mmCIF file of C-alpha atoms and ligand atoms in Angstrom:
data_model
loop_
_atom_site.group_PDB
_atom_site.id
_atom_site.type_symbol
_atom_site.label_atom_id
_atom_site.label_comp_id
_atom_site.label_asym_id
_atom_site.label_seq_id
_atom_site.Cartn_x
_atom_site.Cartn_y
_atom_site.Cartn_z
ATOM 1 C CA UNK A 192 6.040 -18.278 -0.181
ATOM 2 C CA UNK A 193 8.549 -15.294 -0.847
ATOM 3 C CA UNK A 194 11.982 -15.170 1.255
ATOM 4 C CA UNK A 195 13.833 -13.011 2.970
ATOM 5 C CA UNK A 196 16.087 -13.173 -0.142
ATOM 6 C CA UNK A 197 12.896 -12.432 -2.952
ATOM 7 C CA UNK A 198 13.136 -8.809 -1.192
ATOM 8 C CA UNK A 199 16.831 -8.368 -1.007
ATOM 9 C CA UNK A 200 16.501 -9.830 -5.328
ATOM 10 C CA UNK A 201 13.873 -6.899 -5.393
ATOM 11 C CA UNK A 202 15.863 -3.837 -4.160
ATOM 12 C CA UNK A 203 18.500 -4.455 -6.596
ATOM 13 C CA UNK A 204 16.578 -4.738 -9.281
ATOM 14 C CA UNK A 205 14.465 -1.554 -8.462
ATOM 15 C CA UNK A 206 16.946 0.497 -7.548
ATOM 16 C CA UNK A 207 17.395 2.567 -10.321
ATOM 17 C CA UNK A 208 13.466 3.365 -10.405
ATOM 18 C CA UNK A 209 11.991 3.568 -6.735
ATOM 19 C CA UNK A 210 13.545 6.674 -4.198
ATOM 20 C CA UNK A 211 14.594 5.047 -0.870
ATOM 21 C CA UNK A 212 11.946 7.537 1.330
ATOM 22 C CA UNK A 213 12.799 9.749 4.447
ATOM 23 C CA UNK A 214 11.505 8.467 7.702
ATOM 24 C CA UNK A 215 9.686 11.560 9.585
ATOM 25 C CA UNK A 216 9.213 11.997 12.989
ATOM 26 C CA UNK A 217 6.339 14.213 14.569
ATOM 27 C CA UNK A 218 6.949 15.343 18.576
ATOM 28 C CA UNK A 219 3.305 16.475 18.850
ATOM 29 C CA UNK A 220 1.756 12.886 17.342
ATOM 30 C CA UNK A 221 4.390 10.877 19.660
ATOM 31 C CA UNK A 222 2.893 12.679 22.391
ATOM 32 C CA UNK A 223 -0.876 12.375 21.742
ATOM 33 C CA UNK A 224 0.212 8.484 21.743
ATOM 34 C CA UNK A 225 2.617 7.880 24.120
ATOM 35 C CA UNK A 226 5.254 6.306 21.343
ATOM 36 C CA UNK A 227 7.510 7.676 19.666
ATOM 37 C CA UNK A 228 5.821 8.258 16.335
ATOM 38 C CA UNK A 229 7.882 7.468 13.059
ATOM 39 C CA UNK A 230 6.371 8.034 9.784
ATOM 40 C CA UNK A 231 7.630 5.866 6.840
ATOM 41 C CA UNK A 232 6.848 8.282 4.226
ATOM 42 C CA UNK A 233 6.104 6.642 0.607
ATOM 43 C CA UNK A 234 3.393 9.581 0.049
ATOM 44 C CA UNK A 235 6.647 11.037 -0.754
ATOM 45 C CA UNK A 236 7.610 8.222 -3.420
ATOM 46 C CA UNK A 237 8.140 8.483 -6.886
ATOM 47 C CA UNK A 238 3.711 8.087 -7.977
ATOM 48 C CA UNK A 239 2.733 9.030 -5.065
ATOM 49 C CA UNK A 240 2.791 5.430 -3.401
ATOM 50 C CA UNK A 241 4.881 2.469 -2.564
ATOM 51 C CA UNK A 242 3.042 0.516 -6.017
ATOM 52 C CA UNK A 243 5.867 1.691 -7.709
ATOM 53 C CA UNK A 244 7.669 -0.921 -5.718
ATOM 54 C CA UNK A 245 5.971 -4.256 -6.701
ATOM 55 C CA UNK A 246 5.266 -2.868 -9.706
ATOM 56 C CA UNK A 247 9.063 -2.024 -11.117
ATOM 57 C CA UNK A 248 9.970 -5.450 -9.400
ATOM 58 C CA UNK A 249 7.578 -7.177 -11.449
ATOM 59 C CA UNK A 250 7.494 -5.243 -14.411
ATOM 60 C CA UNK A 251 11.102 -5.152 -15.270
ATOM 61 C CA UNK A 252 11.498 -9.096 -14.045
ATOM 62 C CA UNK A 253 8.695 -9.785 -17.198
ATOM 63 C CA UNK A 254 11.306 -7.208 -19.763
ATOM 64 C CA UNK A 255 13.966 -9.225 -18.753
ATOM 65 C CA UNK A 256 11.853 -12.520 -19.627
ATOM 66 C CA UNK A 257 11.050 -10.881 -23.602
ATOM 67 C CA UNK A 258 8.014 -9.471 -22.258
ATOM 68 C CA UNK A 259 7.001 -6.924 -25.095
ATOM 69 C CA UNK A 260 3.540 -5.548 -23.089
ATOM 70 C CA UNK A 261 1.853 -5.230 -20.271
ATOM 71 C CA UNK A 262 -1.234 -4.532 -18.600
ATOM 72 C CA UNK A 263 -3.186 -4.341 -15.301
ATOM 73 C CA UNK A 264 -6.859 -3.535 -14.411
ATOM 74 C CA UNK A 265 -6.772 -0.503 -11.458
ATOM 75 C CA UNK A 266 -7.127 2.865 -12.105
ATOM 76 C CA UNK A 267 -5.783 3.967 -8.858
ATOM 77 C CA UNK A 268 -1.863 3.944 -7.291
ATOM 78 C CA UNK A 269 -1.029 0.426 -9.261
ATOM 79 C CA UNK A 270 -2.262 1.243 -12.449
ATOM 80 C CA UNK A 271 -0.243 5.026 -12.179
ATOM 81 C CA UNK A 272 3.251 3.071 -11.300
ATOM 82 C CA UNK A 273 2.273 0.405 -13.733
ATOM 83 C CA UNK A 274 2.370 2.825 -16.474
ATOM 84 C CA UNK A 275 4.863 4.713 -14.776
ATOM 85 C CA UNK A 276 7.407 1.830 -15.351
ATOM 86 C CA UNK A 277 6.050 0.446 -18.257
ATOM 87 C CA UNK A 278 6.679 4.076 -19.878
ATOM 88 C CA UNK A 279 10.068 4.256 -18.248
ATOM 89 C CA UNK A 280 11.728 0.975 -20.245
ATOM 90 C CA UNK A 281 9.626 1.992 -23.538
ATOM 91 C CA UNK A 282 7.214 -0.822 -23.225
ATOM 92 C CA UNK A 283 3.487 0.033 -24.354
ATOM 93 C CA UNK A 284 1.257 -0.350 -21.658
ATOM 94 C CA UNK A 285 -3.078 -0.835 -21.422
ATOM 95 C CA UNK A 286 -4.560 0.290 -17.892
ATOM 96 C CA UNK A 287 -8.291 -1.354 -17.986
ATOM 97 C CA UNK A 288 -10.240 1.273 -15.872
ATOM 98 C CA UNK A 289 -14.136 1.175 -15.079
ATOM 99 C CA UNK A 290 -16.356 3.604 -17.016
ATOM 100 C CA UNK A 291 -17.118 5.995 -14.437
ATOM 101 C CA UNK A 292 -13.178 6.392 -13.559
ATOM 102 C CA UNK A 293 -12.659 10.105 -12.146
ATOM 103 C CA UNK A 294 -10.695 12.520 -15.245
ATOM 104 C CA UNK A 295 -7.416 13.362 -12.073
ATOM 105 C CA UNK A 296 -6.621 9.270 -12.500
ATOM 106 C CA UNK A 297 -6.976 9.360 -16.784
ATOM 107 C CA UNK A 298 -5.058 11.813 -16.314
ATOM 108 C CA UNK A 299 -2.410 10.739 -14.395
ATOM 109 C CA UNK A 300 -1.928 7.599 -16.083
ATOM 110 C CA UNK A 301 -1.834 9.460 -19.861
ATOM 111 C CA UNK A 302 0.611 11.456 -18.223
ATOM 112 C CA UNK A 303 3.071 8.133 -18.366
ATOM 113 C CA UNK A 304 1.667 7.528 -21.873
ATOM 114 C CA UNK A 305 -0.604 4.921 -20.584
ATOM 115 C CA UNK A 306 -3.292 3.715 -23.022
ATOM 116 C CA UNK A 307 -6.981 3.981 -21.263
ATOM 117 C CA UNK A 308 -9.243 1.091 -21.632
ATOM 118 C CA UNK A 309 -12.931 0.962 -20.229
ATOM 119 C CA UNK A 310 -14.456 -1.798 -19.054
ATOM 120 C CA UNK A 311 -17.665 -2.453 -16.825
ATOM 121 C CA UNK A 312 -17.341 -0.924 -13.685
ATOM 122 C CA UNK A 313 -16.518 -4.107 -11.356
ATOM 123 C CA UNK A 314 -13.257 -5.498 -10.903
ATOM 124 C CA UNK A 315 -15.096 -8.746 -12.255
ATOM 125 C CA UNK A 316 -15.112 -7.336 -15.422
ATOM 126 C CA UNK A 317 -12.014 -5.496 -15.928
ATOM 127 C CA UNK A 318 -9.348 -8.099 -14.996
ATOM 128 C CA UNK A 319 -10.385 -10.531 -17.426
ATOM 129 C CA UNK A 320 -10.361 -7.508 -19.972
ATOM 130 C CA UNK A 321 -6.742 -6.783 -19.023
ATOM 131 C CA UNK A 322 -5.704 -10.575 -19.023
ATOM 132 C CA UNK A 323 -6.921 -10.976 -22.626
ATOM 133 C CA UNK A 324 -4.882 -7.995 -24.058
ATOM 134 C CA UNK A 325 -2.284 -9.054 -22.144
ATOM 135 C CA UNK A 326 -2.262 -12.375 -24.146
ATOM 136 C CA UNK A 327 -3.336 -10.953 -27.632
ATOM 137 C CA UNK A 328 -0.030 -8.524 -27.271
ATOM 138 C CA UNK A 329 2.063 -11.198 -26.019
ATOM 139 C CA UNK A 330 2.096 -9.416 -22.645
ATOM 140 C CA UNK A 331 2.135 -9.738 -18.631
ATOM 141 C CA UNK A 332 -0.623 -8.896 -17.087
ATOM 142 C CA UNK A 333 0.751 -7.363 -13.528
ATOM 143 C CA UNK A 334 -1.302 -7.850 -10.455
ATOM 144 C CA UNK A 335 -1.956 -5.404 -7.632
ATOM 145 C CA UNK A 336 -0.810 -7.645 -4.576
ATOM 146 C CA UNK A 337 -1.373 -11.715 -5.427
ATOM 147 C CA UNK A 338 2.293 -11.917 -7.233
ATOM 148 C CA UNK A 339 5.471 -12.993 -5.581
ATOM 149 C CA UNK A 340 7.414 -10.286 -7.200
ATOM 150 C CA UNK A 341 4.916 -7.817 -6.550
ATOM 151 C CA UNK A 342 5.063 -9.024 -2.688
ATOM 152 C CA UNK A 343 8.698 -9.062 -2.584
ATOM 153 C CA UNK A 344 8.648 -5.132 -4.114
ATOM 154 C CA UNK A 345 6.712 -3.849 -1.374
ATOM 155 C CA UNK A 346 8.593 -5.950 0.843
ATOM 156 C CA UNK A 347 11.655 -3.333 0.531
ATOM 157 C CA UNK A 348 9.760 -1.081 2.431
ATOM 158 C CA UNK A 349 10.423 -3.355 5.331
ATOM 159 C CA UNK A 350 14.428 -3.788 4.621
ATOM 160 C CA UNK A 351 14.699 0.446 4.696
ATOM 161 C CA UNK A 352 12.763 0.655 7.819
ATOM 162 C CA UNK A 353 15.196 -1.573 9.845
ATOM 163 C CA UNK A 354 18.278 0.355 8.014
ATOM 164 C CA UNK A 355 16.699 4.093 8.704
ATOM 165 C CA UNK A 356 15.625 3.476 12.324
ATOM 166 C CA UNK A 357 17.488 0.785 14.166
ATOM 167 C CA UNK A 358 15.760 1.192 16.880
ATOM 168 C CA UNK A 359 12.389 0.544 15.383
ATOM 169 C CA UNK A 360 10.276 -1.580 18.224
ATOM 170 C CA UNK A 361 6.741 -1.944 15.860
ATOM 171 C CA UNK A 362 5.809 -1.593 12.497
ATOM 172 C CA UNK A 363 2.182 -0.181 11.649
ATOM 173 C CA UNK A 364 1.074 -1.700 7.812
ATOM 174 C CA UNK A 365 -1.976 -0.769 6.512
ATOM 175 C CA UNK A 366 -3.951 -4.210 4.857
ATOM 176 C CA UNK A 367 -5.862 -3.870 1.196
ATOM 177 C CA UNK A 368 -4.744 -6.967 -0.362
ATOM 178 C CA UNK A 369 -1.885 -7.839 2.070
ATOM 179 C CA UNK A 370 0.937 -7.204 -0.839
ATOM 180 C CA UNK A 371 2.408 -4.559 1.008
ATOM 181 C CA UNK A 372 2.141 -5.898 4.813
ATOM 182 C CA UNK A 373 3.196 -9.714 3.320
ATOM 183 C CA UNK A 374 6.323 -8.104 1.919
ATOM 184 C CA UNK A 375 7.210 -6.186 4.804
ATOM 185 C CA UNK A 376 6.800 -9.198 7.277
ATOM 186 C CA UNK A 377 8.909 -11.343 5.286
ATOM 187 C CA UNK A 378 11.485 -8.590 5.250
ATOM 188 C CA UNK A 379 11.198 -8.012 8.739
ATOM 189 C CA UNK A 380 10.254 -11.127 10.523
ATOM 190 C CA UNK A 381 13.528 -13.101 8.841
ATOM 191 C CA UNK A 382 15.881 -10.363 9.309
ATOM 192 C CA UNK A 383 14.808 -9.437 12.761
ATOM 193 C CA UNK A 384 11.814 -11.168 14.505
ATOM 194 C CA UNK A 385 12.142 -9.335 17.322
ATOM 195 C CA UNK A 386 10.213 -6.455 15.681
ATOM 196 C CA UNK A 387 6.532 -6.272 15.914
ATOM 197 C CA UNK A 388 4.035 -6.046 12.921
ATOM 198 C CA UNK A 389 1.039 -4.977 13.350
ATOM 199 C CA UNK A 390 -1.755 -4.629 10.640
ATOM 200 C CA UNK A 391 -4.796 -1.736 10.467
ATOM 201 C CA UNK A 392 -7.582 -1.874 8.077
ATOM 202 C CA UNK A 393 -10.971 0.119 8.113
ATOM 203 C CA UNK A 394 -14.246 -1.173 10.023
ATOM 204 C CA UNK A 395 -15.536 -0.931 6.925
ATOM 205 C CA UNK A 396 -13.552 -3.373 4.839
ATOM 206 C CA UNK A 397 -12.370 -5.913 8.297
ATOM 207 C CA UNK A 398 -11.988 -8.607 5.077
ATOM 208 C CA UNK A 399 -8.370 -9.677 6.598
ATOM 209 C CA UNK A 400 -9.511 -9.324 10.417
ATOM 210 C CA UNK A 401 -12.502 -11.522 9.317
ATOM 211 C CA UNK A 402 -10.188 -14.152 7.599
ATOM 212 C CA UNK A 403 -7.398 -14.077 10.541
ATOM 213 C CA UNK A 404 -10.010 -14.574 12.674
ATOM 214 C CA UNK A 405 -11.810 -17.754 10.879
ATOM 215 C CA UNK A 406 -8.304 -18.857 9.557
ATOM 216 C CA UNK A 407 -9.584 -18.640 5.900
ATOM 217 C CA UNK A 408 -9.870 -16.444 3.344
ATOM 218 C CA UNK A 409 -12.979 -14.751 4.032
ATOM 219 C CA UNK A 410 -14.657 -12.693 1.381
ATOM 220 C CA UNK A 411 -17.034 -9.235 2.736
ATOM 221 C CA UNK A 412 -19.630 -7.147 0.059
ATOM 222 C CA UNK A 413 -18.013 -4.385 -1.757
ATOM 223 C CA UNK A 414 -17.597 -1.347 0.583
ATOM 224 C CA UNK A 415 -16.759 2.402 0.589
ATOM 225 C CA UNK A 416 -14.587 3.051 2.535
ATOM 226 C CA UNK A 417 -13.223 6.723 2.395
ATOM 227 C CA UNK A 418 -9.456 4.512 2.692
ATOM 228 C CA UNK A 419 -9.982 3.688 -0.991
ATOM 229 C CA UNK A 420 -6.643 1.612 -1.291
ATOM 230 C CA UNK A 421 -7.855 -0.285 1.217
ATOM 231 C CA UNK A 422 -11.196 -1.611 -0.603
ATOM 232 C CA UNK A 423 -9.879 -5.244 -1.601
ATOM 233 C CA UNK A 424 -12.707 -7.512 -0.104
ATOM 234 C CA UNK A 425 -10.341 -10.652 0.490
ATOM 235 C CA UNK A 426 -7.045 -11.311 0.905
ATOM 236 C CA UNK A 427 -4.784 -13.105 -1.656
ATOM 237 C CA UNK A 428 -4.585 -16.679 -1.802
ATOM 238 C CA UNK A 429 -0.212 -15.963 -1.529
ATOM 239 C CA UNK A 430 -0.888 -12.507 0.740
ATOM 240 C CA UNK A 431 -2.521 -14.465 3.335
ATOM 241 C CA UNK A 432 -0.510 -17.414 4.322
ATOM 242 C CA UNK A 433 2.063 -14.913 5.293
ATOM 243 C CA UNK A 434 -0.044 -13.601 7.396
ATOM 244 C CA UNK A 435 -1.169 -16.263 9.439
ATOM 245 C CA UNK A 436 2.538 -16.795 9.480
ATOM 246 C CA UNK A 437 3.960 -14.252 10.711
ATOM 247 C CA UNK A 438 1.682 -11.357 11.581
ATOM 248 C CA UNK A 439 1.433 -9.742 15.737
ATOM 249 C CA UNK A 440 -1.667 -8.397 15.517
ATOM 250 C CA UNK A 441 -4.572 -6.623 13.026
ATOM 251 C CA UNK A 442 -6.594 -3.860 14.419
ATOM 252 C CA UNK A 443 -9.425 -1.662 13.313
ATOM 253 C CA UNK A 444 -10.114 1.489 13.202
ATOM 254 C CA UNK A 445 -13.504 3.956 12.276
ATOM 255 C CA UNK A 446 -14.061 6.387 9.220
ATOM 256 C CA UNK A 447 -14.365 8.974 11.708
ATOM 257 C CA UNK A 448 -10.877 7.965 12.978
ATOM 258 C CA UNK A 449 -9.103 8.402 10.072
ATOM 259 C CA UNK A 450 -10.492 11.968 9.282
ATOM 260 C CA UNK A 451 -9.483 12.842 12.777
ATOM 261 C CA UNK A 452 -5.839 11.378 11.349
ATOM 262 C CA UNK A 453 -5.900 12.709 8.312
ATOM 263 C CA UNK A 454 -6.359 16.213 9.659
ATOM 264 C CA UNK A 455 -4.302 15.702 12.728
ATOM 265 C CA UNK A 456 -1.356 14.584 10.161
ATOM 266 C CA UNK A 457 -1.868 17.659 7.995
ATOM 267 C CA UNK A 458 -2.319 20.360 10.607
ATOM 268 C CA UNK A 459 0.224 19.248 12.665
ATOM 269 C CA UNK A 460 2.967 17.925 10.652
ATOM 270 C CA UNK A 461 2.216 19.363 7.335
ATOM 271 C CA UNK A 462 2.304 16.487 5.335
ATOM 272 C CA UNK A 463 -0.589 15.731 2.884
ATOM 273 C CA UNK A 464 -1.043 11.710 2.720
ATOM 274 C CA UNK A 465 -4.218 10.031 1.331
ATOM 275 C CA UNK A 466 -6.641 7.872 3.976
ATOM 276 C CA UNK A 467 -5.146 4.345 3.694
ATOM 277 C CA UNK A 468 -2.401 5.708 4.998
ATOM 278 C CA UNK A 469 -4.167 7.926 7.867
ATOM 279 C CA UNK A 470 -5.688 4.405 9.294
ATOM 280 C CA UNK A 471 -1.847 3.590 10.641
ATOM 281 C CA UNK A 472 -1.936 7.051 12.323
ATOM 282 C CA UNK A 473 -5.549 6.679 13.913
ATOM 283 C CA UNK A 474 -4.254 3.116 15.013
ATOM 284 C CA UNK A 475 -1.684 5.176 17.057
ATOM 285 C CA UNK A 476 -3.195 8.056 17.836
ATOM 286 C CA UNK A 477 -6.948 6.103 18.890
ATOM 287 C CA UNK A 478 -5.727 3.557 21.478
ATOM 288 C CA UNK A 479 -5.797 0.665 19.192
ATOM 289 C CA UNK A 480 -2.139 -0.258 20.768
ATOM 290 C CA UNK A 481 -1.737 -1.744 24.308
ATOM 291 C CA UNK A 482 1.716 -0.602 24.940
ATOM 292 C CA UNK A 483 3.270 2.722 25.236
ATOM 293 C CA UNK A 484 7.050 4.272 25.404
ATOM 294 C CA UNK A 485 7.877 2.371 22.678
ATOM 295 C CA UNK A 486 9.498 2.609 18.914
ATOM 296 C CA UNK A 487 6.600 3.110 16.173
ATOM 297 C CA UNK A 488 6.871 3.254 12.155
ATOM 298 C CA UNK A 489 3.970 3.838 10.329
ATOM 299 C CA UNK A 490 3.678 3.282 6.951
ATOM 300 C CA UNK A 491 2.701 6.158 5.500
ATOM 301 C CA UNK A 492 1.199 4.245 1.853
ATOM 302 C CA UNK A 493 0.819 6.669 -0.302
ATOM 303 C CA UNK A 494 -0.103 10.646 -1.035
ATOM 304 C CA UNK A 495 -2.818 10.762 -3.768
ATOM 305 C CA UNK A 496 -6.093 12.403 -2.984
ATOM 306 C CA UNK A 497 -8.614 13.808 -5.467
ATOM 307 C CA UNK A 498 -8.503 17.058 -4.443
ATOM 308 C CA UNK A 499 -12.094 17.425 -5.352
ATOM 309 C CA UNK A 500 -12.583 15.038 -2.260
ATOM 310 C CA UNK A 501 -10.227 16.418 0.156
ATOM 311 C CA UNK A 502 -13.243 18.553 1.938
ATOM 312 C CA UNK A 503 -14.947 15.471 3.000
ATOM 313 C CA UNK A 504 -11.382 14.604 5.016
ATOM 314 C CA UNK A 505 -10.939 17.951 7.127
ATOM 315 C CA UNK A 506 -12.270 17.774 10.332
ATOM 316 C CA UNK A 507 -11.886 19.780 13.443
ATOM 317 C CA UNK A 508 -8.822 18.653 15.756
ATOM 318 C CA UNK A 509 -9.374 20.696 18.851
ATOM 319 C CA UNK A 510 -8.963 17.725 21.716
HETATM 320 C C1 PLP B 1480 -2.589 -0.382 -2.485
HETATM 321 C C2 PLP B 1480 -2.481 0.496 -1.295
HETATM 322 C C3 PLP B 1480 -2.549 -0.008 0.012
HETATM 323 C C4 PLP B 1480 -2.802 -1.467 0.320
HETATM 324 O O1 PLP B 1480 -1.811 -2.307 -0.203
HETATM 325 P P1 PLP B 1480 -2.071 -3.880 -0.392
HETATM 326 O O2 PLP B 1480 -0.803 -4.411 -0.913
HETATM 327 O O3 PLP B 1480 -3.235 -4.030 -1.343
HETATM 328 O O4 PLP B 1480 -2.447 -4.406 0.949
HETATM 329 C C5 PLP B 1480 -2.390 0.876 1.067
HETATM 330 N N1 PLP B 1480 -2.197 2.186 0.862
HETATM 331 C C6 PLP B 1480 -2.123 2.714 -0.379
HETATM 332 C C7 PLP B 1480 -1.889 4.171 -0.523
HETATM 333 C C8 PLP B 1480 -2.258 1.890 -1.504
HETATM 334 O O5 PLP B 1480 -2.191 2.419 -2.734
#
């Protein structure tokens, strides 16, 4: 398991790469829920998501060990701050994508000068494709959340939160893999356990609420969830323990819930973040919490949405 210590290893070595994010606050959602509302805001983040976190941890950790390559198999937030970083420190970098990968996310990654591999269109089939070029170029393969240096990344989300509001009484995480939420309750559990985590996924992909639940990693069908960070159907064989460690609570919320938050987050407070990170707002805003008056950060995850998609988000808001 990572330590308290992994994270504080992490910040310093990311610090020249990832932007410490604002923490918003929103008087109109605090009073829909009764909290006082906090958004973490890593839609704001250098790539559009916390990923560059893990991913510069790990990354630059594999440089520093001669690494002369690297790879990774998602076409989505990873794979961008994969080749983001990779770009960065002048190391050539292979993103395995599926064949019908949408142009916006080519795009983005040839933007950082990111070669474009496809492969299949299962996960099953692409991360063995990005392991073997990793070892014919005498590469790292970097993984999306089962790493401890990827862990301990997105585990400085966790350390800013308790700098940037001191007050800070729960901490809403949204779960794909658990890389993120694992990070953040090492940071937060062994620097202050006093602080609440609490865990949201989608109905639709309940993979982590399923294996909290049965106390072993539980495996659901693919799903399609409009949340698309938050498709991972297990959690990690290193996520997880820290879960059952350490984690308050996991709750779930509906596709229709996170529209509503989507479009309550955008009309209201202006700020455009992508689904996964709507499901901590619908956890707020929908009842999911049995407390009120208190302190609550969400973690807003990331920003990127297709635009081509963004019409199936908007819904109407009138209460
Ligand atoms: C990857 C991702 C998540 C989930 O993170 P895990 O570490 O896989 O649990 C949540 N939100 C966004 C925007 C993501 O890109």
């Amino acid at each position: 398991m990572i330590s308290l210590k992994d994270v504080m290893d992490a910040r310093e070595r990311i610090s020249e790469i990832a932007y410490e994010t604002p923490i918003l606050q929103s008087e109109q959602l605090s009073k829909l829920c009764g909290n006082q509302l906090y958004m973490k805001s890593e839609h704001l983040q250098k790539t559009g998501s916390f990923k560059i976190r893990g991913a510069s941890n790990k990354v630059i950790h594999a440089i520093e060990n001669g690494a002369k390559y690297v790879t990774t198999a998602s076409s989505g937030n990873h794979g961008q701050a994969v080749a983001y970083v990779a770009n960065k420190y002048g190391v050539p970098v292979t993103i395995v994508v599926p064949e019908n990968v949408s142009m916006c996310k080519v795009n983005a990654i040839q933007a950082y000068n990111g070669k474009i591999e496809k492969c299949g269109t299962t996960s099953g089939e692409r991360l063995p494709r990005a392991q073997e070029i990793a070892v014919q170029e005498s590469g790292v393969y970097i993984p999306p959340y089962d790493d401890p240096f990827v862990m301990a990344g997105q585990g400085t989300v966790g350390l800013e939160i308790l700098e940037q509001a001191e007050n800070v009484d729960v901490i809403i995480v949204p779960v794909g893999g658990g890389g993120l939420l694992s990070g953040i309750l090492t940071a937060v559990k062994e620097s202050n356990p006093k602080v609440k985590v609490i865990g949201v996924e989608p109905e639709l992909a309940n993979d982590t609420y399923l294996s909290l639940q049965n106390k072993r990693i539980t495996t659901i069908p693919a799903t399609s969830t409009i949340a698309d960070g938050l498709r991972t159907n297990q959690p990690g064989d290193l996520t997880f323990p820290v879960l059952m460690k350490y984690l308050d609570d996991l709750v779930l919320v509906s596709e229709e819930e996170i529209r509503q938050a989507f479009s309550f987050v955008l009309e209201r407070t202006k700020q455009f973040i992508e689904p996964s990170s709507a499901t901590t707002i619908a956890a707020a805003l929908f009842n999911k919490l049995n407390f009120e008056g208190k302190n609550v950060v969400t973690v807003i995850s990331g920003g990127n949405v297709d635009l081509d998609s963004v019409h199936q988000l908007i819904v109407s808001t009138t209460e």
